[in-house]
Short mmCIF file of N, CA and C in Angstrom, two decimals:
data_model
loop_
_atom_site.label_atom_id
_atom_site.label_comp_id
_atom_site.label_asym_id
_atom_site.label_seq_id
_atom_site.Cartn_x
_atom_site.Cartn_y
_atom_site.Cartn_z
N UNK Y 1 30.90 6.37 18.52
CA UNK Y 1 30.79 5.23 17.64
C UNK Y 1 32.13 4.97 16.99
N UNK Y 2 32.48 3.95 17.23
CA UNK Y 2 34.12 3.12 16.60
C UNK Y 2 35.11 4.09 17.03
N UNK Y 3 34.97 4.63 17.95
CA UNK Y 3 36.41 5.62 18.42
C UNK Y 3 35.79 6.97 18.63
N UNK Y 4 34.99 7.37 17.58
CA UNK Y 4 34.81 8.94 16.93
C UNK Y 4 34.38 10.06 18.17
N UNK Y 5 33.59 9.43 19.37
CA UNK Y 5 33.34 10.02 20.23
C UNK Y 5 32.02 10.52 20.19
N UNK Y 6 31.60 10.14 18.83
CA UNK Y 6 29.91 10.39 18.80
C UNK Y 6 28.85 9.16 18.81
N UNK Y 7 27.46 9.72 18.94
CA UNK Y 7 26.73 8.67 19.30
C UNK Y 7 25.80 8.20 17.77
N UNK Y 8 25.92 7.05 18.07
CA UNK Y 8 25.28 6.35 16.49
C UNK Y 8 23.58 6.13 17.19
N UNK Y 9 22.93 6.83 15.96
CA UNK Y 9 21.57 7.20 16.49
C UNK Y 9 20.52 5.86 15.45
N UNK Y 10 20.00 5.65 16.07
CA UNK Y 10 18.99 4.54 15.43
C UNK Y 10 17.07 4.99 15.82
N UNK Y 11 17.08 5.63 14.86
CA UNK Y 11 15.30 6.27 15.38
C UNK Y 11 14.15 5.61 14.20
N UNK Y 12 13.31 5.14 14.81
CA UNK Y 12 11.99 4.73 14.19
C UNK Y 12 11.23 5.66 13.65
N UNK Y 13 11.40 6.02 12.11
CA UNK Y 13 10.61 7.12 11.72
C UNK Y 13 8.71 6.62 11.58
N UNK Y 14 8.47 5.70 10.86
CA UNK Y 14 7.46 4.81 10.56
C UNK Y 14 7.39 3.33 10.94
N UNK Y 15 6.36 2.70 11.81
CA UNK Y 15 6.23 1.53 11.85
C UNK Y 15 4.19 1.06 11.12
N UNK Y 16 4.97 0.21 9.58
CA UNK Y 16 4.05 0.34 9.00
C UNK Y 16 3.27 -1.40 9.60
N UNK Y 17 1.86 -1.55 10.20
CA UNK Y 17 1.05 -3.18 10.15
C UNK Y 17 0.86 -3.46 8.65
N UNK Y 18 1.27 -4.40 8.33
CA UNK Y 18 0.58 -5.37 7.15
C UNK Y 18 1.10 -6.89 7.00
N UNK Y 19 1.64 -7.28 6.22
CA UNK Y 19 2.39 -8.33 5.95
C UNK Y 19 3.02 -8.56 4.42
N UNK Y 20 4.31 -8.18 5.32
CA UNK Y 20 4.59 -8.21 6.85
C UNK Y 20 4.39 -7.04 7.29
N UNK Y 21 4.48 -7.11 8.56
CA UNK Y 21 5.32 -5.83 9.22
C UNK Y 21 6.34 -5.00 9.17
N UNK Y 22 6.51 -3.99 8.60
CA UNK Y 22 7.93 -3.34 8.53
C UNK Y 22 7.59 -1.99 9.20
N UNK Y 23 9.37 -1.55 9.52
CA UNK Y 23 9.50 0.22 9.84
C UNK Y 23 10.37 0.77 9.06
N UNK Y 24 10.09 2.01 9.11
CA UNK Y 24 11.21 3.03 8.55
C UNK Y 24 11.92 3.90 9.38
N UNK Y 25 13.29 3.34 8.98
CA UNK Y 25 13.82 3.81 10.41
C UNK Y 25 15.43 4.72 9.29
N UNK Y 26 16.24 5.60 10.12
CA UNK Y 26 17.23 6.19 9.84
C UNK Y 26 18.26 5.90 11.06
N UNK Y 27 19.67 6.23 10.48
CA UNK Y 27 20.88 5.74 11.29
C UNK Y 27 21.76 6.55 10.83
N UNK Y 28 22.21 7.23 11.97
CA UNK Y 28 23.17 8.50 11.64
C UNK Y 28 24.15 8.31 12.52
N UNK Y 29 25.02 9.51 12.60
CA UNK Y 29 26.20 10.03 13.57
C UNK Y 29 25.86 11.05 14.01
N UNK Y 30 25.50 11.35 15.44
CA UNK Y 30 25.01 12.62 15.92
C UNK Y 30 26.37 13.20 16.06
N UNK Y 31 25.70 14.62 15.24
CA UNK Y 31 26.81 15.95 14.72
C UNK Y 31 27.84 15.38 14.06
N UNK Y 32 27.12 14.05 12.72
CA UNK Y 32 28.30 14.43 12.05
C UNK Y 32 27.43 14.79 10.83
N UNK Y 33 26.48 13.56 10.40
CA UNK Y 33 25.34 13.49 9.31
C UNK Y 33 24.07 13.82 10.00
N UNK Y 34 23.80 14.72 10.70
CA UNK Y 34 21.72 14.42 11.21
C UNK Y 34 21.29 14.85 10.26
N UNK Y 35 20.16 13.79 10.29
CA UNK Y 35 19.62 14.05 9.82
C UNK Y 35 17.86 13.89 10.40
N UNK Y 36 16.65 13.43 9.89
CA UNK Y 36 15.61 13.92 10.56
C UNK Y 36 14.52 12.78 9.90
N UNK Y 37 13.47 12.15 10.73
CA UNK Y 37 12.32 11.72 9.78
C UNK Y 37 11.23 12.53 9.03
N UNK Y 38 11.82 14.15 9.56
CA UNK Y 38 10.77 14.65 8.52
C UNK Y 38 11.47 15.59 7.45
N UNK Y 39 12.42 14.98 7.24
CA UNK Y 39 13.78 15.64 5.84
C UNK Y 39 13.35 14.40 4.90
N UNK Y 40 13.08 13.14 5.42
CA UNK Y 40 12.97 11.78 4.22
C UNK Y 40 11.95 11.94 3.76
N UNK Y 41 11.42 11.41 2.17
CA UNK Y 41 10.57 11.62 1.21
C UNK Y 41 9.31 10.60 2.38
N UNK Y 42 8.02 10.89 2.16
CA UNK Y 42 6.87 10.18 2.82
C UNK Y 42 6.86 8.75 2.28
N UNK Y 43 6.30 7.95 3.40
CA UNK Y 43 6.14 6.67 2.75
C UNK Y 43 5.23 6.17 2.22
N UNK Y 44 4.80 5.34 1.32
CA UNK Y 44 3.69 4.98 0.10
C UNK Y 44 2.89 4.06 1.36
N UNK Y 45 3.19 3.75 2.33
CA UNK Y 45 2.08 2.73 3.10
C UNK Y 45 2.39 1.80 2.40
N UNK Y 46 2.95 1.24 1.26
CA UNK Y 46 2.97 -0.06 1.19
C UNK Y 46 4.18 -1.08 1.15
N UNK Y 47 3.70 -2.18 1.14
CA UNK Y 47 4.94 -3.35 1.99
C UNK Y 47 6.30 -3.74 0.48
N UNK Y 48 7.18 -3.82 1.71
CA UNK Y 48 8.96 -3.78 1.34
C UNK Y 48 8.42 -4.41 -0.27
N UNK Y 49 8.80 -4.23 -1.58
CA UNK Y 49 8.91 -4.95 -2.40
C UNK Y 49 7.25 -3.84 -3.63
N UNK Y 50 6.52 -3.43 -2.80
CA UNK Y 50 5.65 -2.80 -3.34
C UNK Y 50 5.70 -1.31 -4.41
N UNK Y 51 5.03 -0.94 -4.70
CA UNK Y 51 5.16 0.28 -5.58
C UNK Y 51 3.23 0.72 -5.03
N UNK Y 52 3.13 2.24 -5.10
CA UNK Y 52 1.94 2.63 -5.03
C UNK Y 52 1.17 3.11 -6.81
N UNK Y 53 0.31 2.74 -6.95
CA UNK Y 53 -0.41 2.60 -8.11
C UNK Y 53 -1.76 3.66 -8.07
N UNK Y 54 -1.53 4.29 -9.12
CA UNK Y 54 -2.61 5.59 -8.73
C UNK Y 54 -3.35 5.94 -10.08
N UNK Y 55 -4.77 5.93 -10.65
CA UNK Y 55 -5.43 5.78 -11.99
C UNK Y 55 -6.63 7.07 -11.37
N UNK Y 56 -6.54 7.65 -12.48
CA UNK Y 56 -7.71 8.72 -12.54
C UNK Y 56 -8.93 8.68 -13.88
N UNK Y 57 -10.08 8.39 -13.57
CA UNK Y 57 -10.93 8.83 -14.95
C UNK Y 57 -11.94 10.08 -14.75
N UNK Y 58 -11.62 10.76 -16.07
CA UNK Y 58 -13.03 11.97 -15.94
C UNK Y 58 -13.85 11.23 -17.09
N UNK Y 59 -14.91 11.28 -16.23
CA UNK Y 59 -15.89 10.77 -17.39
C UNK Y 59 -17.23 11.71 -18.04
N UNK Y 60 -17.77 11.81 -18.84
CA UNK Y 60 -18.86 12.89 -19.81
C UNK Y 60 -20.18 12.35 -19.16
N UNK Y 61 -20.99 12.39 -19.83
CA UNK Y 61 -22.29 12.16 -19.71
C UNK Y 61 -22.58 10.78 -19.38
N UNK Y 62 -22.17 10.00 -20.60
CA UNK Y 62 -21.90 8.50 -20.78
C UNK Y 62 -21.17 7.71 -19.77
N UNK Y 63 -21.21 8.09 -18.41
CA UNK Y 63 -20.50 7.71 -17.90
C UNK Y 63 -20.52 5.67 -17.37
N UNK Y 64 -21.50 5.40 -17.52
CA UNK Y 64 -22.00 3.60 -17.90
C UNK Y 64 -20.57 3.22 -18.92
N UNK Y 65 -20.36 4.22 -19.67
CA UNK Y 65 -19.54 3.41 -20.93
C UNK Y 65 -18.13 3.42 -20.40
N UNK Y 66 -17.72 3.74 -19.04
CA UNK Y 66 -16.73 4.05 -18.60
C UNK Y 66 -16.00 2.60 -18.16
N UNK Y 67 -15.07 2.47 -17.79
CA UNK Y 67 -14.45 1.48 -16.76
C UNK Y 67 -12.60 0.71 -17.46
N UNK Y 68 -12.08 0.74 -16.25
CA UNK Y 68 -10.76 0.03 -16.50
C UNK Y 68 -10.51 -1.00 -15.46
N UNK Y 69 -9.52 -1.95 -15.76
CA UNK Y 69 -8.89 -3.01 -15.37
C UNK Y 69 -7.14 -2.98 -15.57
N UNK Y 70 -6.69 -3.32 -14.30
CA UNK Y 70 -5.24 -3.38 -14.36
C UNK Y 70 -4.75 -5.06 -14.41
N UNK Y 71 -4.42 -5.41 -15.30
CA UNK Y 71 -3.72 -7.14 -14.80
C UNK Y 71 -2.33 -7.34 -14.88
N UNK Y 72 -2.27 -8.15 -14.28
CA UNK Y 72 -0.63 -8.54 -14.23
C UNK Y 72 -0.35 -9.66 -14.69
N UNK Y 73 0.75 -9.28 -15.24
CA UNK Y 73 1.59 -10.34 -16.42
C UNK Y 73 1.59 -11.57 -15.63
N UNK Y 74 1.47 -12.83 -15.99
CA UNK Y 74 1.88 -13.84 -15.70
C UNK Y 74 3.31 -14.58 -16.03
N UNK Y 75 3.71 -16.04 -15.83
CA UNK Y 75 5.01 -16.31 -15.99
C UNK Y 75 5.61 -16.79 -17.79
N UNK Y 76 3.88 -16.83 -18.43
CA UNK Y 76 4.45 -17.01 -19.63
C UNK Y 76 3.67 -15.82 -20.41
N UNK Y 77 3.53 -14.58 -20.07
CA UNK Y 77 3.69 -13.39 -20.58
C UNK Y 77 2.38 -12.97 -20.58
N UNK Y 78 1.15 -13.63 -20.18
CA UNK Y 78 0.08 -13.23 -20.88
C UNK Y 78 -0.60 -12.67 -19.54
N UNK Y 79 -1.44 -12.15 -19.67
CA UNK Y 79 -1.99 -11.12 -18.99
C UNK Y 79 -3.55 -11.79 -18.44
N UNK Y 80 -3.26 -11.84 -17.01
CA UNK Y 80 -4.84 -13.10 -16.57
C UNK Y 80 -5.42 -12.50 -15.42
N UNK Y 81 -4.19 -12.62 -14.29
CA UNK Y 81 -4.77 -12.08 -13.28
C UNK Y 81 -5.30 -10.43 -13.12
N UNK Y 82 -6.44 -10.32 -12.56
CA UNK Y 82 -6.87 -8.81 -12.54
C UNK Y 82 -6.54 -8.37 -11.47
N UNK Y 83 -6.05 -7.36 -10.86
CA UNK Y 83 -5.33 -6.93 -9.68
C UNK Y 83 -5.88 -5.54 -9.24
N UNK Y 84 -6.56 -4.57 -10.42
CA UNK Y 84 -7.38 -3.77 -9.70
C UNK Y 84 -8.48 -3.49 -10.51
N UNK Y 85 -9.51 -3.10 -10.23
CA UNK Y 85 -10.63 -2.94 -11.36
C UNK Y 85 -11.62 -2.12 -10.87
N UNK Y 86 -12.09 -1.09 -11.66
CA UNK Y 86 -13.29 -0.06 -11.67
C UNK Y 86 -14.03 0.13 -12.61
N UNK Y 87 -15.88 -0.33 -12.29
CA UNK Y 87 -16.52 0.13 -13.41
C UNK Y 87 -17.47 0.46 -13.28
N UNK Y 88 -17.28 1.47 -12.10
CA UNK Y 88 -19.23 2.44 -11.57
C UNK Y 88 -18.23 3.89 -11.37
N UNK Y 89 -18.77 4.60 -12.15
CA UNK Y 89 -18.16 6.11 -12.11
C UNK Y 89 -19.20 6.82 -12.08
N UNK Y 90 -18.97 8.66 -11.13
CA UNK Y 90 -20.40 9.14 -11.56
C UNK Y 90 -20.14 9.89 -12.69
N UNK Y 91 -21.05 10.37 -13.10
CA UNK Y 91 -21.44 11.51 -14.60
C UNK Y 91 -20.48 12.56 -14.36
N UNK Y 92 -20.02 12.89 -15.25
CA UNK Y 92 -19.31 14.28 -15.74
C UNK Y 92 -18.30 14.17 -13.74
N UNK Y 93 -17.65 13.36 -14.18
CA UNK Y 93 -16.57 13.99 -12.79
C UNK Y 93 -15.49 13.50 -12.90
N UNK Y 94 -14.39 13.70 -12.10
CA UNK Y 94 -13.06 13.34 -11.67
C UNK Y 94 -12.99 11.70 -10.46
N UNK Y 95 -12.67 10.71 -10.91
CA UNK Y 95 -12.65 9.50 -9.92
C UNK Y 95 -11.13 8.87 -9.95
N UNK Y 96 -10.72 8.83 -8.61
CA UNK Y 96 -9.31 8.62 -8.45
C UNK Y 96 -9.09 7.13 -7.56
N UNK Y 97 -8.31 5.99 -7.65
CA UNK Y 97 -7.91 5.01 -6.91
C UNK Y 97 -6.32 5.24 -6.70
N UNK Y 98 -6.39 4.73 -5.36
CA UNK Y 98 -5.04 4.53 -5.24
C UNK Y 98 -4.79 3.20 -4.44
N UNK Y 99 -3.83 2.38 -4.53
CA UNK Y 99 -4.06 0.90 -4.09
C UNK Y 99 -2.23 0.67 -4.28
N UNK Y 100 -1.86 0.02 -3.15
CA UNK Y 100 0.08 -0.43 -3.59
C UNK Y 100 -0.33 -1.77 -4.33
#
């Protein structure tokens, strides 16, 4: 690659379907930087621009009295749209979502 005598490596670590479509890919210099797709941190599954979002409730007895809602800010600050929402939990347990 550019003179050096080594080969510039282009490997598809992840090719994620959604929309869009994207992959995760790495680009090295063989024997100068290798490196590996299973040295890079795992990917969240979700699309270029996303973040993964993860909410846990333990709930008591009362568990009817339970429930949350996530919304997202709108453009003049106020809070409308609901974007994730849970409000059937069972009794006395641990309930986990995860959603990008």
């Amino acid at each position: 690659w550019n003179g050096s005598n080594n080969n510039l490596v282009v490997q598809i670590c992840d090719m994620i379907m959604g929309i869009p479509d994207y992959a995760r890919v790495i680009v090295y210099l063989q024997g100068v930087n290798d490196v590996s797709c299973s040295t890079l941190p795992p990917t969240t599954g979700c699309a270029p621009g996303e973040s993964k979002f993860k909410a846990g409730v333990m709930t008591d007895a009362q568990n009817k009295e339970t429930k949350w809602w996530l919304k997202e800010r709108n453009n003049r600050n106020c809070f409308r749209k609901t974007v994730l929402k849970k409000n059937w939990f069972k009794r006395n347990s641990y309930s986990e979502i995860e959603e990008c």
